């Protein structure tokens, strides 16, 4: 931690509207079951840290002024394509039937929020400490907000924080509007527009905005509540340590070979092998009783699992979690391959029937996820994905040095998976544990031997 913590100072804030108004945005934008499930969880908060060009370090602010102007302009164009992000949530209550309808109103909104802030710290202050500094949470707007707060808060908020030698671009997007795939789809297209020198309005991957509904249902789906107190709760994370761990492509290949050899198969993936390592290592670090039940949940994209599949560019939520389960004694006495196969089976068995069954059960009895219920102190949750294009977002400053996240969705045993900042198929894990558990994990030889020492500054 930095011995003299600094504060983030807000310099200005404004709202950005779409450059032009799409005709479709004049109609209510209804939400799918997958979207409505997310109303009580938190915004997605991810951001990228860039180094300022050398010429920008003593130019009197010319670079940052030009950057902000171009970011705002390109964002206004991006919002033409992703217009729901410029709206606000709205609710119609049906008191007589004890229900409500939550949807996006794209007309009665000031737009997406845009903040310019400053932090008198360096890139090294952010990236060099062993633990992720708590100040990183201040690089995002909508701290601790849940998605239902999108009635009064922007659905998208961009915070551009100027460091002494760098720039952090943090996006907070309402998780009832996007999942991880759609979050990075938007970020990628915004970057593409920023880089286009001709001010073009065309993009390589236009979002598919109409929501998916099961046949015979939608677009109007009512929730069996009339008051937010009936389905909205706030979650406060316990004291945690947050660390980044790096796994090179070579280390991942070794884990994959080991897992497949131990289980006498060739079907276990690198990611399943890595997740199994994390699951076993955290379970050891917690010192759980041998007869307790532990699990490892993986966030999974439903788009390709539906029949017919949803397009890759489907904009919205289309995710669930799948889970490998084991008794602690079994998990730790068996080998890595045994644990990895549990996760492999959970993934391959998640098919069209499983996806539709989950949605049909929701339609019969609608509910909303609560973070406290998703948090299992005996289990591990692997979120995000190393497959998303996170380092392809270039805003005139070259490739980002690092990816960091905000306060949202962090609890003991939460692991977020990112493509490695070093590239080449490497993976970075953002791992949150109670301080006593993290100390034990740091002494776990099997886990630490699989990690790769980070670059001394920029990883």
XYZ file of C-alpha atoms in Angstrom:
459
model
C 0.000 0.000 0.000
C 1.122 3.544 -0.660
C 2.378 4.985 2.665
C 0.701 8.335 1.975
C -2.700 7.551 0.410
C -3.967 10.197 -1.979
C -7.529 11.089 -2.914
C -9.101 11.172 -6.347
C -10.182 14.727 -7.165
C -13.129 15.232 -9.514
C -12.348 18.025 -11.956
C -15.499 17.964 -14.081
C -18.466 15.831 -14.965
C -21.058 15.965 -17.708
C -23.519 13.748 -19.537
C -23.096 12.429 -23.066
C -26.070 11.722 -25.314
C -26.057 9.742 -28.567
C -24.758 11.836 -31.475
C -28.080 11.232 -33.203
C -31.323 9.720 -31.929
C -32.111 6.225 -33.241
C -35.816 5.796 -34.006
C -35.919 2.596 -31.938
C -34.813 4.455 -28.821
C -38.172 6.237 -28.638
C -39.840 2.982 -27.558
C -39.550 1.242 -24.156
C -36.588 -1.142 -24.099
C -37.744 -4.289 -22.351
C -35.498 -6.629 -20.383
C -35.117 -10.400 -20.620
C -35.241 -12.886 -17.702
C -31.410 -12.893 -17.630
C -31.400 -9.087 -17.325
C -34.069 -8.885 -14.632
C -32.233 -11.450 -12.531
C -29.398 -8.922 -12.131
C -31.349 -6.016 -10.627
C -29.948 -6.462 -7.108
C -26.311 -7.162 -8.019
C -23.720 -4.480 -8.687
C -22.528 -2.634 -11.791
C -19.694 -4.145 -13.828
C -16.600 -2.033 -13.094
C -13.531 -2.637 -15.229
C -10.853 -0.245 -16.403
C -7.586 0.037 -18.292
C -4.406 1.822 -17.234
C -2.338 3.563 -19.923
C 0.996 5.355 -19.893
C 0.919 8.975 -21.043
C 3.009 9.621 -24.152
C 6.371 11.169 -23.133
C 5.416 14.416 -24.861
C 2.333 14.712 -22.635
C 4.246 14.881 -19.366
C 5.044 18.602 -19.623
C 2.743 20.001 -22.309
C 0.597 22.113 -19.990
C -2.398 19.780 -20.244
C -2.774 19.869 -24.022
C -2.706 16.081 -24.365
C -5.343 15.407 -21.722
C -7.610 18.154 -23.094
C -7.404 16.659 -26.585
C -7.932 13.124 -25.221
C -11.043 14.116 -23.269
C -12.558 15.891 -26.250
C -12.011 12.887 -28.505
C -13.251 10.413 -25.883
C -16.486 12.366 -25.484
C -17.055 12.668 -29.224
C -16.366 8.986 -29.942
C -18.569 8.001 -26.986
C -21.476 10.014 -28.394
C -21.113 8.082 -31.662
C -20.818 4.739 -29.857
C -24.056 5.502 -28.018
C -25.897 5.730 -31.348
C -25.223 1.992 -31.716
C -25.545 1.143 -27.998
C -28.358 3.578 -27.211
C -29.798 1.712 -24.161
C -26.631 2.685 -22.251
C -27.723 6.330 -22.467
C -31.103 5.606 -20.848
C -32.379 5.086 -17.325
C -34.406 2.332 -15.711
C -38.109 2.955 -15.173
C -40.775 0.992 -13.303
C -44.516 0.674 -13.778
C -46.266 -0.671 -10.671
C -49.430 -2.747 -10.842
C -50.609 -2.532 -7.230
C -53.846 -4.434 -7.899
C -51.964 -7.519 -9.123
C -48.926 -7.127 -6.852
C -46.393 -6.801 -9.664
C -44.137 -4.350 -11.448
C -42.497 -3.904 -14.840
C -38.888 -2.701 -14.981
C -37.602 -1.504 -18.362
C -35.186 1.005 -19.910
C -36.517 4.436 -20.793
C -34.153 5.874 -23.398
C -35.954 9.228 -23.643
C -36.107 10.630 -20.107
C -32.409 10.585 -19.349
C -29.548 13.087 -19.456
C -27.374 10.377 -21.073
C -24.231 8.516 -20.044
C -22.089 10.136 -17.359
C -18.539 11.267 -18.112
C -16.121 12.247 -15.330
C -12.652 13.780 -15.532
C -10.656 13.236 -12.356
C -7.077 13.527 -11.135
C -4.969 11.439 -8.783
C -1.489 12.561 -7.723
C 0.012 9.089 -7.930
C 2.131 7.268 -10.501
C 1.622 4.102 -12.492
C 4.165 2.461 -10.208
C 2.081 3.424 -7.143
C -0.834 1.477 -8.647
C 0.984 -1.534 -10.068
C 4.010 -2.164 -7.868
C 2.414 -3.099 -4.502
C 1.846 -6.813 -3.878
C -1.825 -6.169 -3.148
C -4.050 -4.055 -5.373
C -4.236 -0.652 -3.601
C -7.663 0.269 -2.243
C -7.415 3.615 -4.104
C -8.140 1.687 -7.326
C -11.783 1.427 -6.230
C -11.947 5.247 -6.406
C -11.096 5.130 -10.123
C -14.719 4.106 -10.821
C -18.053 5.839 -10.459
C -21.150 4.164 -8.962
C -19.241 2.738 -6.007
C -21.403 0.097 -4.255
C -24.404 0.877 -6.477
C -26.732 -1.974 -7.420
C -28.306 -2.155 -10.844
C -31.750 -1.101 -9.600
C -30.113 2.255 -8.782
C -30.160 2.799 -12.554
C -33.526 4.475 -11.997
C -31.689 7.540 -10.687
C -28.086 6.888 -11.802
C -26.661 6.616 -15.299
C -26.553 3.122 -16.786
C -23.046 3.894 -18.083
C -20.491 6.062 -16.333
C -16.995 6.666 -17.692
C -14.354 8.010 -15.324
C -11.100 9.207 -16.893
C -8.545 9.674 -14.111
C -5.311 11.452 -14.916
C -2.279 10.147 -13.002
C 1.101 11.891 -12.899
C 2.394 9.682 -15.706
C -0.664 7.778 -16.860
C -4.385 7.712 -17.588
C -6.956 5.271 -16.213
C -10.213 4.789 -18.137
C -12.770 3.111 -15.886
C -16.241 2.113 -17.055
C -19.136 1.287 -14.748
C -22.009 -0.295 -16.692
C -25.316 -1.533 -15.338
C -25.231 -5.347 -15.165
C -28.951 -5.553 -15.995
C -28.073 -4.152 -19.417
C -24.829 -6.042 -20.163
C -22.906 -9.160 -19.230
C -19.136 -9.452 -19.646
C -19.368 -10.252 -23.365
C -21.513 -7.188 -24.045
C -19.457 -4.979 -21.729
C -16.286 -5.617 -23.728
C -18.207 -5.522 -27.020
C -19.154 -1.938 -26.205
C -15.625 -1.063 -25.019
C -14.108 -2.553 -28.212
C -16.450 -0.629 -30.503
C -15.893 2.625 -28.616
C -12.153 2.150 -29.112
C -12.701 1.369 -32.794
C -14.665 4.595 -33.266
C -12.018 6.564 -31.355
C -9.296 5.279 -33.688
C -11.258 5.993 -36.887
C -9.847 9.201 -38.332
C -12.767 9.848 -40.685
C -15.459 10.162 -38.012
C -17.224 7.131 -39.448
C -20.463 5.909 -37.913
C -19.986 2.326 -39.094
C -18.515 -0.314 -36.774
C -17.248 -3.824 -37.427
C -19.567 -5.514 -34.915
C -22.957 -3.773 -34.646
C -24.772 -4.932 -31.508
C -27.936 -7.021 -31.832
C -30.166 -5.128 -29.440
C -33.548 -6.963 -29.483
C -33.718 -9.056 -26.331
C -34.100 -12.844 -26.428
C -37.288 -14.251 -24.927
C -38.452 -17.865 -24.817
C -41.150 -18.653 -27.348
C -44.535 -17.475 -26.148
C -43.111 -15.041 -23.593
C -42.083 -11.394 -23.542
C -41.282 -8.723 -24.263
C -43.235 -7.604 -21.175
C -42.171 -9.642 -18.133
C -43.500 -8.542 -14.749
C -41.820 -9.161 -11.415
C -44.025 -10.279 -8.473
C -43.117 -7.245 -6.365
C -44.483 -3.738 -5.868
C -41.745 -2.298 -3.653
C -37.954 -2.411 -4.229
C -37.491 -3.407 -0.566
C -38.999 -6.761 -1.499
C -36.212 -7.685 -3.910
C -33.295 -5.250 -3.585
C -30.552 -5.689 -0.972
C -27.146 -4.077 -0.495
C -24.028 -6.181 -0.022
C -20.978 -5.054 1.915
C -17.841 -7.110 1.297
C -15.861 -8.413 4.274
C -12.252 -7.315 4.771
C -10.297 -8.753 1.857
C -6.877 -8.827 0.315
C -6.852 -8.526 -3.469
C -3.897 -9.761 -5.509
C -3.054 -10.247 -9.157
C -1.472 -13.591 -10.064
C 0.122 -14.211 -13.462
C 0.186 -17.503 -15.368
C 2.304 -17.748 -18.508
C 1.184 -19.755 -21.547
C 3.967 -22.237 -20.749
C 2.727 -22.694 -17.176
C -0.855 -23.155 -18.397
C 0.292 -25.763 -20.929
C 2.047 -27.690 -18.152
C -1.113 -27.603 -16.005
C -3.222 -28.840 -18.916
C -0.880 -31.748 -19.691
C -0.747 -32.664 -16.016
C -4.542 -32.653 -15.570
C -5.169 -34.692 -18.730
C -2.417 -37.174 -17.906
C -3.662 -37.666 -14.362
C -7.240 -38.310 -15.534
C -6.160 -40.278 -18.619
C -8.023 -38.043 -21.089
C -7.326 -35.277 -23.593
C -10.535 -33.292 -23.097
C -9.645 -31.033 -20.160
C -8.905 -27.450 -21.207
C -6.195 -25.122 -19.895
C -8.788 -22.983 -18.157
C -10.436 -25.970 -16.478
C -6.986 -27.081 -15.286
C -6.216 -23.610 -13.919
C -9.622 -23.369 -12.212
C -9.059 -26.753 -10.590
C -5.683 -25.570 -9.268
C -7.310 -22.445 -7.798
C -10.188 -24.450 -6.291
C -7.889 -26.950 -4.568
C -5.412 -24.297 -3.430
C -8.022 -21.981 -1.884
C -9.726 -24.937 -0.213
C -6.383 -25.912 1.362
C -5.742 -22.312 2.428
C -9.094 -22.128 4.198
C -8.377 -25.234 6.278
C -11.917 -26.545 5.850
C -13.138 -29.635 7.675
C -12.712 -32.819 5.584
C -16.461 -33.576 5.557
C -17.577 -30.133 4.355
C -18.879 -29.630 0.826
C -17.048 -27.189 -1.414
C -17.743 -26.020 -4.947
C -16.175 -24.139 -7.816
C -18.512 -22.052 -9.935
C -17.626 -20.917 -13.437
C -19.413 -18.080 -15.250
C -20.609 -19.466 -18.581
C -21.886 -17.815 -21.764
C -25.252 -19.151 -22.927
C -25.132 -17.671 -26.437
C -23.516 -20.651 -28.159
C -25.331 -23.204 -25.987
C -28.844 -22.347 -27.094
C -30.296 -24.148 -30.097
C -30.453 -22.231 -32.337
C -27.535 -20.258 -30.858
C -27.715 -16.570 -30.096
C -25.380 -14.434 -32.225
C -22.022 -13.518 -30.697
C -23.013 -9.836 -30.934
C -26.238 -10.298 -28.943
C -26.233 -7.308 -26.580
C -27.481 -8.032 -23.083
C -27.142 -10.742 -20.484
C -26.835 -14.355 -21.519
C -24.898 -15.955 -18.673
C -25.272 -18.484 -15.891
C -22.873 -20.321 -13.625
C -22.031 -24.017 -13.668
C -20.588 -25.763 -10.640
C -18.265 -28.576 -9.745
C -18.946 -29.954 -6.268
C -16.874 -32.183 -3.977
C -16.349 -33.138 -0.361
C -13.198 -31.385 0.909
C -11.508 -34.707 1.745
C -12.164 -36.007 -1.814
C -10.999 -32.801 -3.469
C -7.697 -32.685 -1.603
C -6.908 -36.403 -1.570
C -7.506 -36.797 -5.295
C -5.267 -35.160 -7.893
C -5.579 -32.055 -10.081
C -6.978 -34.090 -12.982
C -9.824 -35.404 -10.821
C -10.878 -31.858 -9.858
C -10.454 -30.563 -13.424
C -12.698 -33.341 -14.751
C -15.451 -32.263 -12.341
C -15.320 -28.808 -13.904
C -15.076 -30.209 -17.438
C -18.261 -32.227 -16.905
C -20.093 -29.192 -15.513
C -19.182 -27.190 -18.638
C -19.941 -29.821 -21.325
C -23.253 -30.774 -19.702
C -24.519 -27.187 -19.859
C -26.616 -27.436 -23.028
C -29.762 -25.976 -24.582
C -31.988 -28.053 -22.305
C -30.237 -26.832 -19.144
C -30.379 -23.194 -20.281
C -34.077 -23.321 -21.163
C -34.939 -25.229 -17.988
C -33.371 -22.441 -15.908
C -35.318 -19.769 -17.813
C -38.594 -21.718 -17.622
C -38.264 -22.105 -13.864
C -37.729 -18.344 -13.609
C -40.838 -17.677 -15.708
C -42.888 -19.891 -13.373
C -41.556 -18.092 -10.292
C -39.562 -14.925 -11.063
C -36.826 -13.933 -8.633
C -33.786 -11.637 -8.465
C -30.235 -12.691 -7.609
C -28.848 -11.487 -4.260
C -25.050 -11.165 -3.942
C -25.145 -12.484 -0.370
C -26.759 -15.688 -1.678
C -24.210 -16.032 -4.487
C -21.399 -15.737 -1.946
C -20.578 -19.179 -0.521
C -17.746 -19.031 2.058
C -16.806 -22.653 1.292
C -16.588 -22.250 -2.474
C -14.733 -20.436 -5.253
C -16.257 -18.303 -8.014
C -14.392 -17.888 -11.322
C -15.778 -14.806 -13.099
C -15.047 -12.768 -16.237
C -13.078 -14.461 -19.054
C -9.582 -14.445 -20.567
C -11.257 -14.734 -23.977
C -12.622 -11.191 -23.994
C -10.654 -8.644 -26.025
C -9.584 -6.403 -23.157
C -6.181 -5.221 -24.321
C -7.310 -4.379 -27.852
C -8.797 -1.101 -26.642
C -6.430 1.619 -27.810
C -7.256 5.256 -27.111
C -4.261 6.986 -28.629
C -1.897 5.773 -25.905
C -0.873 2.367 -27.175
C -1.701 -0.927 -25.480
C -2.880 -0.690 -21.886
C -0.388 -1.641 -19.194
C -2.881 -3.323 -16.908
C -6.528 -4.043 -16.240
C -8.103 -3.395 -12.848
C -11.620 -3.530 -11.408
C -13.702 -1.646 -8.842
C -15.432 -2.615 -5.617
C -18.242 -4.563 -7.265
C -18.778 -8.322 -6.886
C -15.872 -8.972 -4.542
C -16.064 -11.500 -1.736
C -13.899 -14.201 -0.194
C -13.117 -16.685 -2.957
C -13.990 -14.449 -5.919
C -11.556 -14.802 -8.826
C -11.745 -12.686 -11.997
C -9.987 -14.039 -15.065
C -8.309 -11.727 -17.572
C -6.084 -12.221 -20.594
C -2.498 -11.764 -19.443
C -1.125 -8.254 -19.844
C 1.987 -9.903 -21.291
C -0.117 -11.517 -24.066
C 0.765 -14.798 -25.774
C -2.103 -16.764 -24.259
C -1.130 -15.941 -20.678
C -3.799 -15.365 -18.001
C -3.997 -12.909 -15.105
C -6.150 -13.801 -12.106
C -7.529 -11.145 -9.776
C -8.029 -13.076 -6.560
C -9.884 -11.916 -3.427
C -9.484 -13.714 -0.105
C -9.692 -13.003 3.581
C -6.267 -11.779 4.735
C -5.493 -14.911 6.766
C -6.402 -17.188 3.862
C -4.329 -15.140 1.398
C -1.268 -15.481 3.621
C -1.622 -19.270 3.579
C -2.152 -19.308 -0.196
C 1.043 -17.294 -0.675
C 2.919 -20.115 1.077
C 1.260 -22.863 -1.024
C 4.076 -24.300 -3.141
C 1.869 -25.990 -5.744
C -0.034 -22.773 -6.431
C 2.887 -20.354 -6.296
C 5.128 -22.592 -8.437
C 2.510 -22.403 -11.217
C 2.469 -18.604 -11.187
C 4.838 -16.446 -13.174
C 6.722 -13.554 -11.551
C 5.222 -10.318 -12.860
C 7.138 -7.669 -14.690
C 8.664 -5.538 -11.914
C 6.541 -2.545 -12.861
C 3.954 -3.002 -15.539
C 1.971 -6.131 -14.692
